[in-house]
Coordinates of C-alpha atoms and ligand atoms in Angstrom, one line a residue:
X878 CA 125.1 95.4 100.9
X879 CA 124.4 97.5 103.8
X880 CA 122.4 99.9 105.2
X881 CA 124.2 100.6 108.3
X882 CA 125.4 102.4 110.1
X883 CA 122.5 104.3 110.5
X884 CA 121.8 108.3 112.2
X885 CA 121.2 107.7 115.7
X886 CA 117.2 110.3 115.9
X887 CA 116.5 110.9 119.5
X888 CA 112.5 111.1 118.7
X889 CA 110.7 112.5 122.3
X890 CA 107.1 111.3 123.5
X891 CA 105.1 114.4 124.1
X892 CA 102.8 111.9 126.1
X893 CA 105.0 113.1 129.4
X894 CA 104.6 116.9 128.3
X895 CA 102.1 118.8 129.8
X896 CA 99.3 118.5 127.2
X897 CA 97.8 122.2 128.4
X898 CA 101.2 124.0 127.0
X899 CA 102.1 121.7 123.9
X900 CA 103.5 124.4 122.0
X901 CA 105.7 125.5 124.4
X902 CA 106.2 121.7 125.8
X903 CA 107.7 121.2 121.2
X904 CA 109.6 124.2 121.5
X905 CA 112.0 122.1 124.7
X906 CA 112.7 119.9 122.3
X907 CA 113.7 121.9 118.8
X908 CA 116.8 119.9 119.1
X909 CA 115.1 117.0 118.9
X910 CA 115.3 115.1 115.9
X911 CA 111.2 114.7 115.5
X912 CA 108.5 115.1 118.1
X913 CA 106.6 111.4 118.9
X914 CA 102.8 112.0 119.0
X915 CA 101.0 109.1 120.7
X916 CA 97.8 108.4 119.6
X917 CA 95.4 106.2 121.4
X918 CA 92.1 105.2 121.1
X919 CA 90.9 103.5 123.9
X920 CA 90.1 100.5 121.8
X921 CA 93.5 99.0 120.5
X922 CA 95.3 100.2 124.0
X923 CA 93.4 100.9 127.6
X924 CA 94.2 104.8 127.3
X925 CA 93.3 108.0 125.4
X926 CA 95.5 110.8 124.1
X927 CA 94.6 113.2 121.0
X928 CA 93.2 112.3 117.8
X929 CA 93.6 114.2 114.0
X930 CA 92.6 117.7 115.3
X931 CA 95.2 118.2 118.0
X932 CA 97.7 116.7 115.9
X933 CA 96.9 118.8 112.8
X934 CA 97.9 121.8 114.7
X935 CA 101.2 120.1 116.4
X936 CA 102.2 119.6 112.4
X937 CA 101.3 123.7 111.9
X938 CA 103.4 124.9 115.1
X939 CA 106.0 122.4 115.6
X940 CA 109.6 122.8 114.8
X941 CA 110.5 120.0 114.5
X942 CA 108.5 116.9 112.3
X943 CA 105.9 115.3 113.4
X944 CA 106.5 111.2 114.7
X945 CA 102.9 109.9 114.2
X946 CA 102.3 106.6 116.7
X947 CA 98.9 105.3 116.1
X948 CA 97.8 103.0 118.5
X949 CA 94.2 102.9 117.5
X950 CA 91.9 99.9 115.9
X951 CA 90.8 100.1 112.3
X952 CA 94.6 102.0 111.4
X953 CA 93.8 101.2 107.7
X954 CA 90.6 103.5 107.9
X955 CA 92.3 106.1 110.3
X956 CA 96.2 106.2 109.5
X957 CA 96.4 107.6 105.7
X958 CA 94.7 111.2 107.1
X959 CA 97.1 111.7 109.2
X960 CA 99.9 111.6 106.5
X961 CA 97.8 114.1 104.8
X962 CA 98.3 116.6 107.4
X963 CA 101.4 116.6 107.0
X964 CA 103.1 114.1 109.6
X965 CA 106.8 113.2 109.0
X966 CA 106.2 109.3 109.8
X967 CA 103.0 107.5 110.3
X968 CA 103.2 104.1 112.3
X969 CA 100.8 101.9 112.9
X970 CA 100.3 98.6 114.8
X971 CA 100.6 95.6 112.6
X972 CA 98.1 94.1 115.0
X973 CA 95.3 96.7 114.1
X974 CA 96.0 97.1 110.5
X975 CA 93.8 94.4 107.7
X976 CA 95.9 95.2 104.9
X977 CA 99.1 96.4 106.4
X978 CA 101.2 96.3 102.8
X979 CA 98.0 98.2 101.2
X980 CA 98.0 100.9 104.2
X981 CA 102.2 101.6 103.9
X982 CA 101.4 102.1 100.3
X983 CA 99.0 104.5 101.0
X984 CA 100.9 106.6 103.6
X985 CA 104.1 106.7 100.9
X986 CA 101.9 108.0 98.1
X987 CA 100.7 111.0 100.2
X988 CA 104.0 111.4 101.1
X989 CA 104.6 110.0 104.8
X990 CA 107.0 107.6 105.7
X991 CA 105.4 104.5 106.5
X992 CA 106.4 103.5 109.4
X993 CA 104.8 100.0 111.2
X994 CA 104.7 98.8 115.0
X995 CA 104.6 95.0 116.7
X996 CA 103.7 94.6 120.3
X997 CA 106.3 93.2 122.4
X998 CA 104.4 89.6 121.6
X999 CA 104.3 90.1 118.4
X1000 CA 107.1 88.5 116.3
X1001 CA 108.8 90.0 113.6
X1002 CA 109.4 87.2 111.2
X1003 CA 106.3 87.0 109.6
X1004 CA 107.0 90.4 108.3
X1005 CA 110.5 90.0 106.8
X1006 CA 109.6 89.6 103.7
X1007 CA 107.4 93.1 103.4
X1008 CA 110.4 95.3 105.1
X1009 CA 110.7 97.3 101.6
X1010 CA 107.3 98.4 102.1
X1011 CA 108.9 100.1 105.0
X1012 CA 110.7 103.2 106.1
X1013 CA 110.7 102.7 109.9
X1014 CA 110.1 99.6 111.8
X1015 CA 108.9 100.0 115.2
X1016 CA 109.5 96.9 117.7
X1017 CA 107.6 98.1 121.4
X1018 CA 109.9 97.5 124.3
X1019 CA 106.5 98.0 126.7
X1020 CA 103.2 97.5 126.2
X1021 CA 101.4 100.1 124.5
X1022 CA 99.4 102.5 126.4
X1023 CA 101.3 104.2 129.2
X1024 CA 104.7 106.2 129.3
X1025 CA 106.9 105.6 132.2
X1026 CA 106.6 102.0 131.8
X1027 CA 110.0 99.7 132.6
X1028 CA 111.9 98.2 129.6
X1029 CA 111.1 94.6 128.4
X1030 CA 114.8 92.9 127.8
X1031 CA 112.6 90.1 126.5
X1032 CA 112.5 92.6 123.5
X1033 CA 116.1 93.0 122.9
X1034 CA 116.5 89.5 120.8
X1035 CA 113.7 90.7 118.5
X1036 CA 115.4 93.6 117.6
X1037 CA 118.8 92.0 116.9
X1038 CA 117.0 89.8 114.3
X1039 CA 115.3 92.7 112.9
X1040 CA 118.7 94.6 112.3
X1041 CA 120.4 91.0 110.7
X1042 CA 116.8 91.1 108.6
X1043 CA 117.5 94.6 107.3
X1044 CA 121.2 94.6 106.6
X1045 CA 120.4 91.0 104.7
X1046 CA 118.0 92.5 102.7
X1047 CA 119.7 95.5 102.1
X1048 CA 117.0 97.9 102.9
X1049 CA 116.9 101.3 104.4
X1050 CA 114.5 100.9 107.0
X1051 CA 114.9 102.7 110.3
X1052 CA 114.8 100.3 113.1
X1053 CA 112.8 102.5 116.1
X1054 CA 112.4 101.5 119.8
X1055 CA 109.7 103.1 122.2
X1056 CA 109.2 102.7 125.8
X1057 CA 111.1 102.9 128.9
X1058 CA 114.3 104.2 126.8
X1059 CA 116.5 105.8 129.5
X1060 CA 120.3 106.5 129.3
X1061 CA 120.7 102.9 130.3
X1062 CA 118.0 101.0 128.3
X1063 CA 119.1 103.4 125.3
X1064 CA 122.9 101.5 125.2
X1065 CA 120.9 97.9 124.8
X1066 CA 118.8 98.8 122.2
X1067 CA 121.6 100.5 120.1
X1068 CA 123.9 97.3 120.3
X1069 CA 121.2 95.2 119.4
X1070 CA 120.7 97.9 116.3
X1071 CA 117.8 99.8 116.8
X1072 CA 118.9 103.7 115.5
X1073 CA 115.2 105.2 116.5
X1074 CA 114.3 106.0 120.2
X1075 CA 111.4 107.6 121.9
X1076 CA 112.0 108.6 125.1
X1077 CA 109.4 110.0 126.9
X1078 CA 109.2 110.3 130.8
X1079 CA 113.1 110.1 130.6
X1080 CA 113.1 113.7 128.5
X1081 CA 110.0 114.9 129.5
X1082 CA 110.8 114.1 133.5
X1083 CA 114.4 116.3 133.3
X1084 CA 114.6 119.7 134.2
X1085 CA 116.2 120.5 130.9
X1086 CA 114.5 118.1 128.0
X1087 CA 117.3 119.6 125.2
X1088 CA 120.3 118.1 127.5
X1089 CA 118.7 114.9 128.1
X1090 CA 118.0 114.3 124.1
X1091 CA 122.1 115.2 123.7
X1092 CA 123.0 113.1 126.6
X1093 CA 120.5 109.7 124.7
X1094 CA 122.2 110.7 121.8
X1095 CA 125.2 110.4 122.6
X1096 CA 124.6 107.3 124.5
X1097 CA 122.9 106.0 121.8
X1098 CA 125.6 107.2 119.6
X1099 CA 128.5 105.4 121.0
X1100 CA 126.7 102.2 121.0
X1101 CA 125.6 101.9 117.6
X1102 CA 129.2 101.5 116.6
X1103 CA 129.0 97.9 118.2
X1104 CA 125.9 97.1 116.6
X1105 CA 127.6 97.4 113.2
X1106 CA 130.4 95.5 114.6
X1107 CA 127.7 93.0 116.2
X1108 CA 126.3 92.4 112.9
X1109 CA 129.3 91.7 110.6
Ligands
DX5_1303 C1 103.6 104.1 125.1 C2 104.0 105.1 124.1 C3 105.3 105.7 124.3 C4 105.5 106.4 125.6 C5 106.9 106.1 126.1 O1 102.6 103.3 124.7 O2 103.9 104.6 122.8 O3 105.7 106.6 123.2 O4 105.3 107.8 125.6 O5 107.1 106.6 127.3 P1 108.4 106.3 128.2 O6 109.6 106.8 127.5 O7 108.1 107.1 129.5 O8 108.4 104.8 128.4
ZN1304 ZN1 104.8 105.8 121.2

């Protein structure tokens, strides 16, 4: 009974492209194995991005699918539309959702993967039990808001239970990291199991974003191994 071991998707945060040449800022990254769009509200996070407009035209020129992070209040109003444009994944913050079972239902009938996010604060264990509700579960390793923020080891411990959770239970739910995911960070997270990572300043701040995605996914790669290995 086992889900692992797991693809290891490099998944870059256009937050540290340069958001007046987005199509050509997606086309750095076709290698990519989705394109993370950060949306923020200035409500649920001190910070604004892009909202359903933008993004409906990333989904139409993109080539590679759409990552949906929704950091915005009220994600049981807001979250289903984006699925209906398209979006490969649509996460949302636990801490913004009412109904948070109701709203993955919702983004997995009109065909999204539901994916769903905790703040580093936020523990996971009070959500075991809804993980096959899930396709993707997104532990924070920095506060939301702000690329280029350092990686919280605090975070690493959560994500370790989260992977022992998801092989118990025998689900097939991707276990996704975002923030402050470098070529170092990125070996931590995969040994604790995560198989997800956004990287966005780290891709975004090379001079050639394609070779950093191989050289995190290879990192990443070599690490998950031990996370298997951690985990039996
Ligand atoms: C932060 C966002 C991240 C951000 C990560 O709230 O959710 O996706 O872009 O940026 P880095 O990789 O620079 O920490
Ligand atoms: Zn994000």
């Amino acid at each position: 009974m086992s889900s692992s071991p797991q693809t290891c998707r490099i998944n870059p945060s256009i937050l540290s492209a340069d958001f007046a040449n987005l199509e050509a800022e997606l086309g750095r990254i076709s290698n990519a194995d989705a394109a993370h769009v950060d949306v923020m509200d200035n409500h649920f996070v001190p910070n604004l991005t892009l909202g359903h407009p933008v993004v409906e035209r990333l989904q139409k020129i993109s080539p590679v699918p759409l990552d949906v992070h929704l950091m915005i209040a009220d994600a049981d109003r807001w979250a289903p539309a984006y699925a209906d444009l398209g979006a490969a994944s649509v996460t949302f913050h636990v801490e913004a959702a009412a109904a948070p079972i109701k709203l993955a239902r919702e983004l997995r009938a009109r065909g999204a993967k539901a994916g769903m996010a905790l703040r580093p604060a936020t523990p996971v264990e009070p959500y075991l039990d809804m993980l096959p509700e899930l396709d993707m579960l997104l532990i924070m390793t920095v506060e939301p808001g702000f690329g280029g923020q350092s990686f919280l080891d605090v975070t690493v411990p959560k994500i370790r239970r989260a992977r022992a959770a998801v092989e118990e239970a025998g689900v097939d739910v991707a276990i996704q990291v975002d923030g402050g995911v470098t070529d170092e960070t990125i070996i931590r997270a995969a040994e604790a199991g995560a198989n997800v990572f956004v990287a966005g300043s780290s891709v975004y701040g090379k001079e050639s974003p394609a070779d950093a995605i191989e050289a995190l996914r290879a990192g990443g790669l070599q690490a998950m191994p031990r996370a298997a290995a951690n985990a039996s």
